[in-house]
Coordinates of C-alpha atoms in Angstrom, one line a residue:
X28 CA 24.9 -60.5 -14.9
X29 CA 27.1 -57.6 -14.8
X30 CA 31.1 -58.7 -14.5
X31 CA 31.0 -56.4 -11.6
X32 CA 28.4 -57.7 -9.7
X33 CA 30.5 -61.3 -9.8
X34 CA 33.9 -60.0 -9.2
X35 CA 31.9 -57.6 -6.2
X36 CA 33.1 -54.0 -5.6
X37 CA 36.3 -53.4 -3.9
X38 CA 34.5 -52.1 -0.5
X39 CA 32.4 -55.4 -0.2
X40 CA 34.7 -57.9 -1.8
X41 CA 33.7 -60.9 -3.6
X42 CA 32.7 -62.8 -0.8
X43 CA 29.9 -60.2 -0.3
X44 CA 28.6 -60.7 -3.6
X45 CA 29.3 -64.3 -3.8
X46 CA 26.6 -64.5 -0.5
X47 CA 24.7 -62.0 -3.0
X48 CA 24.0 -65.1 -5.2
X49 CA 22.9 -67.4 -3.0
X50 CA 26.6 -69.1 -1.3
X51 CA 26.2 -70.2 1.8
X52 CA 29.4 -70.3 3.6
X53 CA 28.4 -71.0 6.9
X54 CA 30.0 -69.3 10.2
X55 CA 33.3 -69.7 11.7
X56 CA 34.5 -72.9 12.4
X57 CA 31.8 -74.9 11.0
X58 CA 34.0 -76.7 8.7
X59 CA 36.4 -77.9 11.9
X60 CA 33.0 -79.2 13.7
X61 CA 33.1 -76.7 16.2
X62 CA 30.3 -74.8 17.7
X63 CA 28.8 -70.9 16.2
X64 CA 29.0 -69.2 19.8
X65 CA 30.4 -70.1 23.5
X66 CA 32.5 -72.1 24.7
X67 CA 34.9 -74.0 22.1
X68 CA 33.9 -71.3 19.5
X69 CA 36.5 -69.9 17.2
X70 CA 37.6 -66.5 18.7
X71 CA 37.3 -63.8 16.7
X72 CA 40.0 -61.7 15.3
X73 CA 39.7 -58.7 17.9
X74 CA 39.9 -60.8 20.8
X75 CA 42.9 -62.5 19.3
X76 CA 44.6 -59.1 18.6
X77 CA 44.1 -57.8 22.0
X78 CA 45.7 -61.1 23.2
X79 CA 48.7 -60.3 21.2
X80 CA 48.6 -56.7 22.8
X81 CA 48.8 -57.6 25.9
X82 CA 51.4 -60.6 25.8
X83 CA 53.5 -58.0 23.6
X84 CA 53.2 -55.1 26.0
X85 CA 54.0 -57.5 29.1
X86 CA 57.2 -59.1 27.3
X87 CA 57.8 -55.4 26.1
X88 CA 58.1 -53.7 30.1
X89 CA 60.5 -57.7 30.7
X90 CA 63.0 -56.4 27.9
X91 CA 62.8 -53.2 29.2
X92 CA 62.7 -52.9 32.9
X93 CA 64.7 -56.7 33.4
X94 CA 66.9 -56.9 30.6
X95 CA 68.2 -53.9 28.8
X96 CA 68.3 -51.9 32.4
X97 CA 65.6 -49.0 31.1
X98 CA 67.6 -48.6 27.4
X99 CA 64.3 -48.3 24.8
X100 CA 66.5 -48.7 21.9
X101 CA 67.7 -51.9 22.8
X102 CA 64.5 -53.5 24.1
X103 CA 63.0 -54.5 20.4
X104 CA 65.1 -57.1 19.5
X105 CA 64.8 -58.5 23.5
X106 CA 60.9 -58.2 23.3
X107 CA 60.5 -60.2 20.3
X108 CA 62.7 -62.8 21.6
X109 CA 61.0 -62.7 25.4
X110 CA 57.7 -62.6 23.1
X111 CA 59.1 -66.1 21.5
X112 CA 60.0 -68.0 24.7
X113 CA 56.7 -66.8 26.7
X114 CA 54.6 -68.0 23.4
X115 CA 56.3 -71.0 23.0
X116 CA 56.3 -72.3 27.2
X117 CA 53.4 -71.5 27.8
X118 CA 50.8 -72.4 24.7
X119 CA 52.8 -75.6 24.6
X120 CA 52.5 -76.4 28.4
X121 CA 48.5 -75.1 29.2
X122 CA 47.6 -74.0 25.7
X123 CA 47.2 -70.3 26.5
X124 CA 49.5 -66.9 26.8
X125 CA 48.6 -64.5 29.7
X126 CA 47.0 -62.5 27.5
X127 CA 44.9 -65.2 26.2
X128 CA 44.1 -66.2 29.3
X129 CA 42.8 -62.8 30.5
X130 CA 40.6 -62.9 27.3
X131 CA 39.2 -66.0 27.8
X132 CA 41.1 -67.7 24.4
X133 CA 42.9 -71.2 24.3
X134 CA 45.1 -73.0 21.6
X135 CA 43.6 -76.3 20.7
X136 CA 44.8 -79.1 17.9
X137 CA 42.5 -78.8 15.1
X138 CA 40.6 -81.9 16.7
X139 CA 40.2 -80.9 20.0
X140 CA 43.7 -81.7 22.0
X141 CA 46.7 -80.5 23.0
X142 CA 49.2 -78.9 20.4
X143 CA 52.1 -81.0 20.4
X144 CA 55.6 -79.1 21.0
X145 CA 56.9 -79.2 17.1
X146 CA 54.2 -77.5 16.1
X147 CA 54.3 -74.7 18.8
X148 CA 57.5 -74.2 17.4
X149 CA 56.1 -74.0 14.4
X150 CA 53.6 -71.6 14.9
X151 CA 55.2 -69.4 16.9
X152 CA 58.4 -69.0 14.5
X153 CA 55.4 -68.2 11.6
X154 CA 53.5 -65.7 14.2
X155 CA 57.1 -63.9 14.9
X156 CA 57.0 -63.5 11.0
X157 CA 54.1 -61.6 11.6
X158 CA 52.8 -62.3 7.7
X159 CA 50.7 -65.2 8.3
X160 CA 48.6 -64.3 11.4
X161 CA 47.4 -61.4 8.6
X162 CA 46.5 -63.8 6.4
X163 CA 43.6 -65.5 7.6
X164 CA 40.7 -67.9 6.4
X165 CA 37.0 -68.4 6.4
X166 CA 37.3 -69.9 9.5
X167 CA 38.9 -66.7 11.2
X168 CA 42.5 -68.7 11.7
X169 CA 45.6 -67.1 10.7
X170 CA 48.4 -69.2 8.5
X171 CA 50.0 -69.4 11.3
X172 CA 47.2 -71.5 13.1
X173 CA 46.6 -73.0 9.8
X174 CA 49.8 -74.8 8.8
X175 CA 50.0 -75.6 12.6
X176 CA 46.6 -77.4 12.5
X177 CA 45.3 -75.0 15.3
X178 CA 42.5 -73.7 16.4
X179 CA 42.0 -70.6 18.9
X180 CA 38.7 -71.2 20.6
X181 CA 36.8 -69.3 23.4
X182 CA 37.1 -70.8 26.8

């Protein structure tokens, strides 16, 4: 076998040509006992990013219009921390974030319950980093949800 063929080309990665040979890696979520589609499936990555959107556009027009009194340069710093507080409320009191909610996505302990409060904390200090939720694994779940133990499913 050609090393190239192992290593996989830089358009398909290796995981592509690891499925190539013959690896089975199963789908998303598999591994965490959860089901392939529907309810309680792992939510895919554009779903989750368009949650982000919109809880980051809605904390954006707080800082803005409640806060800084209509001054854009100063909003930033107040939409990330807005961003903080709404994250860590209200995924550690129902689990989701408006914009969750209007996508149909929850936040769920790796096996199936509640998140407990530390590790809100935790997860939403690593999301504010912004590193880890690009940084994701086979299952589809950023660091963030990772070192958390969390899950995002569909509802």
């Amino acid at each position: 076998m050609d090393k190239r063929q192992a290593i996989g080309s830089w358009l398909s990665g290796p995981r592509a040509a690891a499925e190539e040979m013959g690896v089975d890696f199963g789908y998303p979520g598999q591994r965490l006992g959860l089901p392939q589609q529907g309810p309680g499936s792992v939510a895919r990555f554009g779903r989750r990013l368009g949650a982000v959107a919109i809880d980051w556009m809605a904390c954006q027009l707080i800082a803005f219009g409640l806060i800084t009194g209509g001054e854009w340069t100063a909003a930033g710093n107040w939409t990330l921390a807005v961003f903080a507080t709404l994250a860590v409320l209200t995924v550690g009191t129902v689990g989701f974030t408006p914009g969750k909610r209007t996508l149909g996505l929850r936040v769920v302990a790796e096996d199936g319950g509640r998140l407990s409060f530390p590790r809100v904390l935790l997860r939403t200090a690593l999301l504010l980093l912004f590193v880890p939720a690009l940084i994701w694994d086979r299952d589809g779940r950023g660091l963030h949800d990772r070192l958390a133990r969390a899950v995002q499913v569909r509802i």
